Tab-separated table of C-alpha atoms in Angstrom:
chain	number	residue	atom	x	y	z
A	1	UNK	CA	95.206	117.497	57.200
A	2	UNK	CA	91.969	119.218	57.826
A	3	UNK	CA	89.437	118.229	60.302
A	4	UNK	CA	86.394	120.028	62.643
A	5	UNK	CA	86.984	120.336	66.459
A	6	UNK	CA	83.417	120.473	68.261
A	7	UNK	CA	81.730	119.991	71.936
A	8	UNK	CA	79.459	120.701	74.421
A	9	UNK	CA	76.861	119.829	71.864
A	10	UNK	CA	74.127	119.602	74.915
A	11	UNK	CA	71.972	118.147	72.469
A	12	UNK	CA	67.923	118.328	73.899
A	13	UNK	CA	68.466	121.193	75.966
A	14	UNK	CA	65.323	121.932	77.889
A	15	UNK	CA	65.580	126.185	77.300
A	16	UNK	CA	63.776	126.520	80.505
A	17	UNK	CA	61.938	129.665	81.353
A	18	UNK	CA	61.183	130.379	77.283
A	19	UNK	CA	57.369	128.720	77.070
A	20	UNK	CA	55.753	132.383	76.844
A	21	UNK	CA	56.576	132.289	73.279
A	22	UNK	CA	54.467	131.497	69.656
A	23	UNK	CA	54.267	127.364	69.001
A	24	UNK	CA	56.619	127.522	66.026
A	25	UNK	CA	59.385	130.171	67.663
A	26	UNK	CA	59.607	127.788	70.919
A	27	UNK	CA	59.926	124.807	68.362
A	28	UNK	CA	62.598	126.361	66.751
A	29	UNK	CA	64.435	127.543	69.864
A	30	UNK	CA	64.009	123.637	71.127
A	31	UNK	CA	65.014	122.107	68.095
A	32	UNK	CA	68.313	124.674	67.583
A	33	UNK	CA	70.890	122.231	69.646
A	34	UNK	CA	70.105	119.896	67.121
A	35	UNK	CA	70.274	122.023	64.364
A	36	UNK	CA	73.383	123.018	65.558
A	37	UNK	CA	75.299	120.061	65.020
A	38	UNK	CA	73.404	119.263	61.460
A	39	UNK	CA	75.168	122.105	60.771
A	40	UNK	CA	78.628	121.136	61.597
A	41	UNK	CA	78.084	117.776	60.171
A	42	UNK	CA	76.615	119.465	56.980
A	43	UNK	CA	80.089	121.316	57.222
A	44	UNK	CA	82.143	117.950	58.053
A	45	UNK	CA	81.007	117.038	54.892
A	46	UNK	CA	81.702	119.807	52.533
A	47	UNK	CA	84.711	120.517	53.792
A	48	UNK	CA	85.848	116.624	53.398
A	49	UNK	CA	87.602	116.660	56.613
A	50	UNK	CA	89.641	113.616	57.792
A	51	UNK	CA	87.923	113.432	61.443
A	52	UNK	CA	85.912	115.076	63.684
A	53	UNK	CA	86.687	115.367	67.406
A	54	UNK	CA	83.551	115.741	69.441
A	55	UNK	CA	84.977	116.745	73.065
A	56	UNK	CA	82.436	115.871	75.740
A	57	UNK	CA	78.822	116.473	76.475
A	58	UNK	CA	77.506	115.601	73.868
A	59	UNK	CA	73.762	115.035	75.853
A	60	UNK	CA	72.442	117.871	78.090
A	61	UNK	CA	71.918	115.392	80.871
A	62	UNK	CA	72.996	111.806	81.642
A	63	UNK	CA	69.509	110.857	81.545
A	64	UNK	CA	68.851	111.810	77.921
A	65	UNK	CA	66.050	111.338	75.591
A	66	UNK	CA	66.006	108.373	73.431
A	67	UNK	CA	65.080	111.209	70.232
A	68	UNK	CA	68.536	113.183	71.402
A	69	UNK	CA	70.633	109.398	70.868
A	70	UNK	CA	68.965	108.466	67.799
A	71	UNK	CA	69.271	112.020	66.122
A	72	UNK	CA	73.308	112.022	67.361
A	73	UNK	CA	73.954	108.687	66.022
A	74	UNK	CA	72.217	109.374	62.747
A	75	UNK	CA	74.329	112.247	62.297
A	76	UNK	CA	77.358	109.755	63.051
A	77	UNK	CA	76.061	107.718	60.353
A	78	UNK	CA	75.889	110.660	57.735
A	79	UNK	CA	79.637	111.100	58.577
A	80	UNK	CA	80.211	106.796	58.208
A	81	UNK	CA	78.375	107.454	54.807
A	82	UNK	CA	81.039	109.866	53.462
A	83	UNK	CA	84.150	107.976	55.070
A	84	UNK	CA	84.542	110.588	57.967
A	85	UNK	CA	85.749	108.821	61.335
A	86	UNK	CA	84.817	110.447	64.611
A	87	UNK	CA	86.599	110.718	67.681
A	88	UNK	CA	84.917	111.237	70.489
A	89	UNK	CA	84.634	111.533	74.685
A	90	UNK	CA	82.060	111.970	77.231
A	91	UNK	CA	82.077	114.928	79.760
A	92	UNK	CA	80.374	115.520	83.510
A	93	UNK	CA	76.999	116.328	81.648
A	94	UNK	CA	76.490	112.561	80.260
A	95	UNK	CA	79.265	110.725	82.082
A	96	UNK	CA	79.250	106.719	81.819
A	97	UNK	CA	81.445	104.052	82.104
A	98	UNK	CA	82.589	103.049	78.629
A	99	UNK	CA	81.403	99.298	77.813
A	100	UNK	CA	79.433	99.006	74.692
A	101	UNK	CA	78.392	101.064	72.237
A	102	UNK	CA	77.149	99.466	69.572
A	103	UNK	CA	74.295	102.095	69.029
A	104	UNK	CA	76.393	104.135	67.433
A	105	UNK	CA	78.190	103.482	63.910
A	106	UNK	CA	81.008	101.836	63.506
A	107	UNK	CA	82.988	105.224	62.262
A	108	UNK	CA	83.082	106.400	66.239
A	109	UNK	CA	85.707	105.236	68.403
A	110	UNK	CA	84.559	106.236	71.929
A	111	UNK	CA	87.574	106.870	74.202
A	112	UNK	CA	87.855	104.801	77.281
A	113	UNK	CA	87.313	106.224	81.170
A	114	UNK	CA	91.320	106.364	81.380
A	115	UNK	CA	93.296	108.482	78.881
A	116	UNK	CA	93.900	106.093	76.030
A	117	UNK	CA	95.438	107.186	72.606
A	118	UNK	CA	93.939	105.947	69.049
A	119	UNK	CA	95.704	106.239	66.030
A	120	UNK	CA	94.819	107.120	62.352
A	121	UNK	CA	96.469	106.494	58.752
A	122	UNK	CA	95.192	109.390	56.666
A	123	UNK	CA	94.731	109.115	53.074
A	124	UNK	CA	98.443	110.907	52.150
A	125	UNK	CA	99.920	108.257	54.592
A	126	UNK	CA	100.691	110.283	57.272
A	127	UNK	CA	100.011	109.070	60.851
A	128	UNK	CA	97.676	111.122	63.576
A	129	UNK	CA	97.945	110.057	67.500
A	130	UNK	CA	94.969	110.908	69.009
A	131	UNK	CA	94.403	110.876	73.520
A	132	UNK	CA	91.485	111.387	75.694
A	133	UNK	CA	89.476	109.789	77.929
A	134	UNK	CA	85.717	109.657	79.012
A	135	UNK	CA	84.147	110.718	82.275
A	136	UNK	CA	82.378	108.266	84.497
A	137	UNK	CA	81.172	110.313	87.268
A	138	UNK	CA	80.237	114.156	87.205
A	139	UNK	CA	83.190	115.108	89.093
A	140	UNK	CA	86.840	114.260	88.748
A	141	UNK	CA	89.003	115.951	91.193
A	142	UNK	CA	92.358	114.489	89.886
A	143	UNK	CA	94.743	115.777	87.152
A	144	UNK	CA	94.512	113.728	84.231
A	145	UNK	CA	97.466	115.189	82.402
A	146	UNK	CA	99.249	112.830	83.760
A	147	UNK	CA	97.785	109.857	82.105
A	148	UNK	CA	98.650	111.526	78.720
A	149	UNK	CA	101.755	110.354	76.914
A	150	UNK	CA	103.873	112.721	75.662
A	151	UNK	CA	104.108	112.864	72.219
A	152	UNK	CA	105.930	110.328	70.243
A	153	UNK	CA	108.597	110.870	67.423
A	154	UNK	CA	106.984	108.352	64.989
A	155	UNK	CA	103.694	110.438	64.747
A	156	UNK	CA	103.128	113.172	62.387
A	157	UNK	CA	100.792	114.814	64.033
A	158	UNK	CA	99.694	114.555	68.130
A	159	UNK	CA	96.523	115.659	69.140
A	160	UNK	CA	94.675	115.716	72.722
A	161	UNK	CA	91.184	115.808	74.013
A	162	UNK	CA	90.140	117.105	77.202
A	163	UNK	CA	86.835	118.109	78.719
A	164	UNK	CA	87.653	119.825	81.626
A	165	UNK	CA	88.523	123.091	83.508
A	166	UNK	CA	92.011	125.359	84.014
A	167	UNK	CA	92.909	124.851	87.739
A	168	UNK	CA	92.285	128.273	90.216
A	169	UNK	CA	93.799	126.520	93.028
A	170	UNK	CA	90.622	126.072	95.265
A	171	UNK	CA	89.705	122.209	95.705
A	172	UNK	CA	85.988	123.943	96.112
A	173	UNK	CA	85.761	124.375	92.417
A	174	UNK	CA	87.971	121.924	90.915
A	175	UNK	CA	86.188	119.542	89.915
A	176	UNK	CA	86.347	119.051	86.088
A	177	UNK	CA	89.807	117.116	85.581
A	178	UNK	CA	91.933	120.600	86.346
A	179	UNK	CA	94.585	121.742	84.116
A	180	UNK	CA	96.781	123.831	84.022
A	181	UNK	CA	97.978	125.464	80.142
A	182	UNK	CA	101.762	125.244	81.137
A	183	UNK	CA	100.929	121.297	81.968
A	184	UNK	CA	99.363	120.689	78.336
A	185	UNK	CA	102.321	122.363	76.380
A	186	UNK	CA	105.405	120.119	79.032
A	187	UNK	CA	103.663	117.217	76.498
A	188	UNK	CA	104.731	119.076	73.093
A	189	UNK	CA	101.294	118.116	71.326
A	190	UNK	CA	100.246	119.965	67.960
A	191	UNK	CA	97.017	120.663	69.428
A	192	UNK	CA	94.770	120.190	72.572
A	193	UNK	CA	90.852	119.870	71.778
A	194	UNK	CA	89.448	121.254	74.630
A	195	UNK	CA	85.682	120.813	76.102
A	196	UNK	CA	83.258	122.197	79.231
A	197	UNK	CA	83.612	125.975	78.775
A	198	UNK	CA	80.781	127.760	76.113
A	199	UNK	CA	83.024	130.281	75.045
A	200	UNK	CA	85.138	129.771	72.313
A	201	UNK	CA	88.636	130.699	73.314
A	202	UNK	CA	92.211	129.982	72.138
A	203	UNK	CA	94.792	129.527	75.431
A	204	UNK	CA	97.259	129.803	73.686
A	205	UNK	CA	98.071	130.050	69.890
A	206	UNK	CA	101.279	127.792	69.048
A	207	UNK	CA	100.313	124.890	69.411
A	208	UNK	CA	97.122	125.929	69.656
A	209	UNK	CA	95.076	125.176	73.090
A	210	UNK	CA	91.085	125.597	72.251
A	211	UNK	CA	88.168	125.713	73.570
A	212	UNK	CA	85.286	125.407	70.914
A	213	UNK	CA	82.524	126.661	73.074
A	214	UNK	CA	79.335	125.038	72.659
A	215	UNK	CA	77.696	125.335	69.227
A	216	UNK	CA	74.549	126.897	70.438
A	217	UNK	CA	73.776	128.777	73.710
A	218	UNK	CA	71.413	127.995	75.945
A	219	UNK	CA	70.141	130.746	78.331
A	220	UNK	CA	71.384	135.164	78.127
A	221	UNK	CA	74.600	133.816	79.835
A	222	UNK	CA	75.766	132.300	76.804
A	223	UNK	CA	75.180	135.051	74.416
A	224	UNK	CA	77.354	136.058	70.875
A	225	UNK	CA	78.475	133.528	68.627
A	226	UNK	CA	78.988	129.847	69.036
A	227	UNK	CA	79.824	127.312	66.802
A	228	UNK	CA	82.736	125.055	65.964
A	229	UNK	CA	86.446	125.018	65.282
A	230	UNK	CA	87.625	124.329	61.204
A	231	UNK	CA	91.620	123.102	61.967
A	232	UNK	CA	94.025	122.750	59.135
A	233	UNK	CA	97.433	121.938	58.710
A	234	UNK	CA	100.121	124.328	57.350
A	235	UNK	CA	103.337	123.451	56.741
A	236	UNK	CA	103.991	121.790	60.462
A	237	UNK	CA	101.400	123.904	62.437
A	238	UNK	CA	97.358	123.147	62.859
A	239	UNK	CA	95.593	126.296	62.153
A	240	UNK	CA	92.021	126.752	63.699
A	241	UNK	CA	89.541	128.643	62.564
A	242	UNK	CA	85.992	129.491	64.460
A	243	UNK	CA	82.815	128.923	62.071
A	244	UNK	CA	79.765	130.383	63.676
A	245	UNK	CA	76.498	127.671	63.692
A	246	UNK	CA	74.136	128.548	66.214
A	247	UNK	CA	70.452	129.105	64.740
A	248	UNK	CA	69.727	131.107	68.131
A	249	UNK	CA	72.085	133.839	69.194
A	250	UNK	CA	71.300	135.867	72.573
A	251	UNK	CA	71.995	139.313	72.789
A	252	UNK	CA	71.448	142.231	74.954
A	253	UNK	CA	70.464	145.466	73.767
A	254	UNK	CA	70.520	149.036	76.226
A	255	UNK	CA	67.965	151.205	74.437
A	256	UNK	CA	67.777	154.738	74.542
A	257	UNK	CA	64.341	156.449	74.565
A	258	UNK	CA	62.592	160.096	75.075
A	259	UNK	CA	60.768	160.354	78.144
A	260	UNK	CA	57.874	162.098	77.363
A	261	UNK	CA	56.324	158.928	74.875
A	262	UNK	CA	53.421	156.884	75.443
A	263	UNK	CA	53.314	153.183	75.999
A	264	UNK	CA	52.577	152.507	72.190
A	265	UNK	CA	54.813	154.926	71.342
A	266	UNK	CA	58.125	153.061	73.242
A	267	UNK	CA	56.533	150.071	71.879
A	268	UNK	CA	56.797	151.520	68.098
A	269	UNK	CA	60.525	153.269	68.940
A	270	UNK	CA	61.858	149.761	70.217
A	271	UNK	CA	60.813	147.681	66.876
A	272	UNK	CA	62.339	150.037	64.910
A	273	UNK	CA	65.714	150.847	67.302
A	274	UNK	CA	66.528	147.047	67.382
A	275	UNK	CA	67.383	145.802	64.029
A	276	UNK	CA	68.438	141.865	64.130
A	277	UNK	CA	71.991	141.697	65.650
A	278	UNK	CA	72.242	138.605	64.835
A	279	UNK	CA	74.708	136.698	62.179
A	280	UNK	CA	73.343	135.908	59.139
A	281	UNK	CA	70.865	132.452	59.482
A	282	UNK	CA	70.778	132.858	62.944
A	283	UNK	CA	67.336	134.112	64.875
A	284	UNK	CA	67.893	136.426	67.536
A	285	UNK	CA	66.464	136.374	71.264
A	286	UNK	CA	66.850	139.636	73.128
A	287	UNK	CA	66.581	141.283	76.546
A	288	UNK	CA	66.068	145.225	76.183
A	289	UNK	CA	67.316	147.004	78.903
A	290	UNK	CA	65.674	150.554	79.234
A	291	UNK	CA	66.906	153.156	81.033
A	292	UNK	CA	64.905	154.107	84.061
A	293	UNK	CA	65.688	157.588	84.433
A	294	UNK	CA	64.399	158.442	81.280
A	295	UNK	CA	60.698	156.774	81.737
A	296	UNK	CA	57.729	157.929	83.477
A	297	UNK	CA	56.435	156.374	86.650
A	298	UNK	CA	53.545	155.258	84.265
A	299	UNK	CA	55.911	153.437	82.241
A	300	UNK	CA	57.934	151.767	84.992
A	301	UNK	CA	55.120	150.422	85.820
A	302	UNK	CA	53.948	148.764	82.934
A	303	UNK	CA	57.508	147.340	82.401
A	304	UNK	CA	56.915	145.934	85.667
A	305	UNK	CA	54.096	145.090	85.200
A	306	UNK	CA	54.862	143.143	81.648
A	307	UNK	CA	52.317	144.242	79.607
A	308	UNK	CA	55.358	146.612	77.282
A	309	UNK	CA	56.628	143.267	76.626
A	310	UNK	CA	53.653	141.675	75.664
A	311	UNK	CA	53.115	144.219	73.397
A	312	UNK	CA	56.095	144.420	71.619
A	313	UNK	CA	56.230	140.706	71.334
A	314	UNK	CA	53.149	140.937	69.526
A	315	UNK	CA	54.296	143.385	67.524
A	316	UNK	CA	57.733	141.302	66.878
A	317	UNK	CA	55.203	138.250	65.702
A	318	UNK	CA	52.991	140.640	63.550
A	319	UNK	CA	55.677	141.941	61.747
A	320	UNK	CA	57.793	138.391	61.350
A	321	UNK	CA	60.863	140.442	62.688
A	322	UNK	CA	64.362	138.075	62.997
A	323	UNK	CA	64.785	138.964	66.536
A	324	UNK	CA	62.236	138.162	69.580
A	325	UNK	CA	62.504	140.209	73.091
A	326	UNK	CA	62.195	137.517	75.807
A	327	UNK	CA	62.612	139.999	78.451
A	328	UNK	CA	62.359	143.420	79.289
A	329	UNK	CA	64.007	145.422	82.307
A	330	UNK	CA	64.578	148.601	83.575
A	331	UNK	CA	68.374	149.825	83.848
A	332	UNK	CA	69.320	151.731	86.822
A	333	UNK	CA	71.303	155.240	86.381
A	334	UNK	CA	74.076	153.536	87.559
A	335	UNK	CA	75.706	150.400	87.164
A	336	UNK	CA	79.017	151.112	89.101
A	337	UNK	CA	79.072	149.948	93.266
A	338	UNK	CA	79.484	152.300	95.583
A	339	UNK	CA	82.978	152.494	97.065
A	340	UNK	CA	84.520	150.849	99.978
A	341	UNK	CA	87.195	150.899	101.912
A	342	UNK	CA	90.375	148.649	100.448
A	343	UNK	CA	89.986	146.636	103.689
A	344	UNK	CA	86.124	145.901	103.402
A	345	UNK	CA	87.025	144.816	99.504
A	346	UNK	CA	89.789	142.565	100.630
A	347	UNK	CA	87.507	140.802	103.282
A	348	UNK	CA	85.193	140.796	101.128
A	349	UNK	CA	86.883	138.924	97.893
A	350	UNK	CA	88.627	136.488	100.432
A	351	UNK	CA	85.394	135.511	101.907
A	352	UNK	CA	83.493	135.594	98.700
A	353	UNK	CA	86.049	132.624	96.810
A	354	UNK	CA	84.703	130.640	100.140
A	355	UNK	CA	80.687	131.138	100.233
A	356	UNK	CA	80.334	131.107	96.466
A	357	UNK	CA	81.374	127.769	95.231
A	358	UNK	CA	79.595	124.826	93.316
A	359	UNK	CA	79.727	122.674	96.350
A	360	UNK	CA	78.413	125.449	98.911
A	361	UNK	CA	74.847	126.029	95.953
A	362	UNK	CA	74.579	122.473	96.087
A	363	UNK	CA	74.212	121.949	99.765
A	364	UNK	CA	72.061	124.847	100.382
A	365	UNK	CA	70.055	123.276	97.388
A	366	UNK	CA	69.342	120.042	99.110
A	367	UNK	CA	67.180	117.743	97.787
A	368	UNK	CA	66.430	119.783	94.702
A	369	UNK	CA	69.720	118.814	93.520
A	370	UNK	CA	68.785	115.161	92.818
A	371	UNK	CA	66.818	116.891	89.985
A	372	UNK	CA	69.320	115.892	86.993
A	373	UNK	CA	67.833	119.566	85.125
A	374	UNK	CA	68.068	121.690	88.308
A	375	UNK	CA	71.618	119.810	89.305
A	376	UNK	CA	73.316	120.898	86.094
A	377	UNK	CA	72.207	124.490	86.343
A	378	UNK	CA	73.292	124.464	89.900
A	379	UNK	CA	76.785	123.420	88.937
A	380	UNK	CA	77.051	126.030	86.066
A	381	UNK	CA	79.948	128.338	86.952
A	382	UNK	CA	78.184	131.017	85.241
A	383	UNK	CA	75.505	130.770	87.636
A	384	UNK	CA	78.241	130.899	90.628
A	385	UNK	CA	79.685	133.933	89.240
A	386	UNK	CA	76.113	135.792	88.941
A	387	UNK	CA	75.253	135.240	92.468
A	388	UNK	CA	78.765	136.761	93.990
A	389	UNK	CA	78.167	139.769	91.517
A	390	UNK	CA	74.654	140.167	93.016
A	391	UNK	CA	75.501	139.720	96.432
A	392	UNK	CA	78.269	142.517	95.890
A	393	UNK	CA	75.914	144.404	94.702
A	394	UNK	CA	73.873	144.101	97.468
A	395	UNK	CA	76.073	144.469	100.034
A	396	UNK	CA	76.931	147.816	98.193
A	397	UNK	CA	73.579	148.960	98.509
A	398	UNK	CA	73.351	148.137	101.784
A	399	UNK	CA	76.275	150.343	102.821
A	400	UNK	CA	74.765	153.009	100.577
A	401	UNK	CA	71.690	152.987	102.313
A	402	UNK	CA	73.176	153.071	105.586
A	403	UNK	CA	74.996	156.096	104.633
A	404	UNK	CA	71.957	157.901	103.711
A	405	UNK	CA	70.344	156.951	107.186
């Protein structure tokens, strides 16, 4: 048995903050969700899998384009054209109740907004029991294991979708049907399909628990390699295997420089320190980070200023280079927070898992939540994470500066 395990396609992502860029770069950047999952269908194909499993969010935002469902359901139909059935749920990103879909070819079997299990005959006659279930709200608070059957002697192989989040105890944050790992393996399935993290990650490795990621970042936060999952059967184990597909990969680069060069100078030294650190048919966006000890107050300020950037993106464009810098920033001498006492940091972390939740960005938010684009980004855990890192940082400072007073 062989077939592709894929999410989080986020298809029409709206890349905000990335207009400052040539027409035909910001087309491509636009277009690379979709390009994304060409590409895993493209694979689907070649590889003659028996399914695919597409694990939630498949749309960027419940109010999607009518270009994003026409492109996904022509892809569908590539996939009906060759024989290939698709399984497949939706997540908190494009959440619905499940009625009719008959948009979409008759080779995808939707799964309902309760854990349901489908079953498939494959070609050597051996049978595959399939469970998941759909979302129809953006949050569901309540454990949804235990709507999944446990797995059933008269099935050769047991599979199980979920889009949703491991549990950290704190009602604050769960809100994407919580799991727990130790809950998934009590139902002795040969492999859980997991959805709504980017990062590619195995849980654990037999039976294999995975999260495919999404197959192409969207902002810095989701930088490295994203793509799909290729699982095959050996002997009575699935085997996955990750299969990088993004056309855009974000990376970070910390360049070193001499301090005594000119502007065009640190302009020439960066296009030729940053070769493309990309994979191979992927494009490459980049923030440089410089060091600011080693530039010249005349420098800093043209960093800060923007006009280095400008520059060199000029020069990236001038010179068709496979990489484009998107942003350029100044690295302090240190990255490391000044100390504190072991009390302050305990009062601190306790307090912290309270203030910096989904629910407490939200409120402060207000009405700029009921913005579907501005809602999503809001409820990003990412996003969560960078703003208690910041304000540690900050209240680090703080204490450094009142030290020096």
């Amino acid at each position: 048995m062989k077939f592709i395990h894929t999410g989080d396609l986020h298809l029409d992502s709206p890349f905000l903050g990335l207009t400052e860029m040539p027409d035909q770069l910001w087309k491509q950047v636009h277009q690379s969700t979709f390009a994304a999952f060409q590409r895993i269908v493209d694979a689907a194909i070649e590889q003659v899998v028996d399914f695919v499993l597409i694990v939630g969010d498949i749309y960027d935002r419940d109010h999607h384009s009518a270009a994003a469902e026409d492109f996904f359901a022509e892809q569908c139909q590539r996939l009906a054209d060759h024989h290939i059935p698709v399984y497949l749920s939706y997540g908190n990103h494009d959440y619905q109740p499940v009625t009719n879909h008959s948009l979409l070819p008759s080779n995808v079997n939707v799964f309902d907004n309760q854990v349901e299990t489908k079953f498939l005959t494959l070609q050597n006659g051996q049978r595959v029991a399939i469970s998941g279930f759909s979302y129809d709200q953006r949050w569901l608070d309540q454990d949804y294991v235990a709507q999944y059957p446990q797995r059933k002697k008269d099935i050769d192989w047991q599979i199980g979708m979920l889009h949703g989040a491991v549990r950290t105890g704190n009602d604050q944050q769960d809100h994407y049907a919580p799991f727990t790992t130790s809950e998934l393996l009590a139902l002795h399935y040969d492999y859980w399909a997991l959805g709504h993290i980017h990062k590619h990650q195995v849980l654990h490795e037999q039976p294999a628990v995975v999260y495919c990621g999404n197959p192409q970042g969207r902002h810095k936060n989701e930088d490295g390699q994203h793509g799909y999952y290729l699982v095959e059967s050996q002997d009575d184990r699935l085997i996955p295997e990750f299969r990088p597909v993004a056309p855009i990969e974000w990376h970070q680069e910390i360049v070193s420089i001499n301090n005594d060069e000119t502007s065009q100078q640190l302009v020439d030294d960066l296009v030729h320190q940053i070769d493309n650190p990309a994979t191979e048919d992927a494009f490459a966006m980049v923030e440089i980070k410089l060091p600011a000890d080693q530039l010249s107050a005349g420098l800093k300020r043209q960093v800060l200023a923007g006009s280095i950037l400008e520059r060199l993106q000029n020069a990236c464009e001038d010179q068709q280079l496979r990489w484009w810098p998107y942003q350029l920033n100044l690295q302090s001498a240190s990255t490391q927070l000044p100390k504190i006492t072991d009390l302050d940091e305990k009062y601190w972390s306790e307090s912290a898992q309270q203030v910096f939740t989904s629910d407490q960005v939200m409120a402060l938010a207000g009405k700029l939540a009921n913005y579907p684009f501005i809602a999503d980004h809001l409820e990003d855990q990412q996003l969560v994470a960078e703003l208690q890192k910041s304000a540690t940082q900050l209240l680090g400072q703080g204490g450094a500066d009142d030290d020096e007073d």
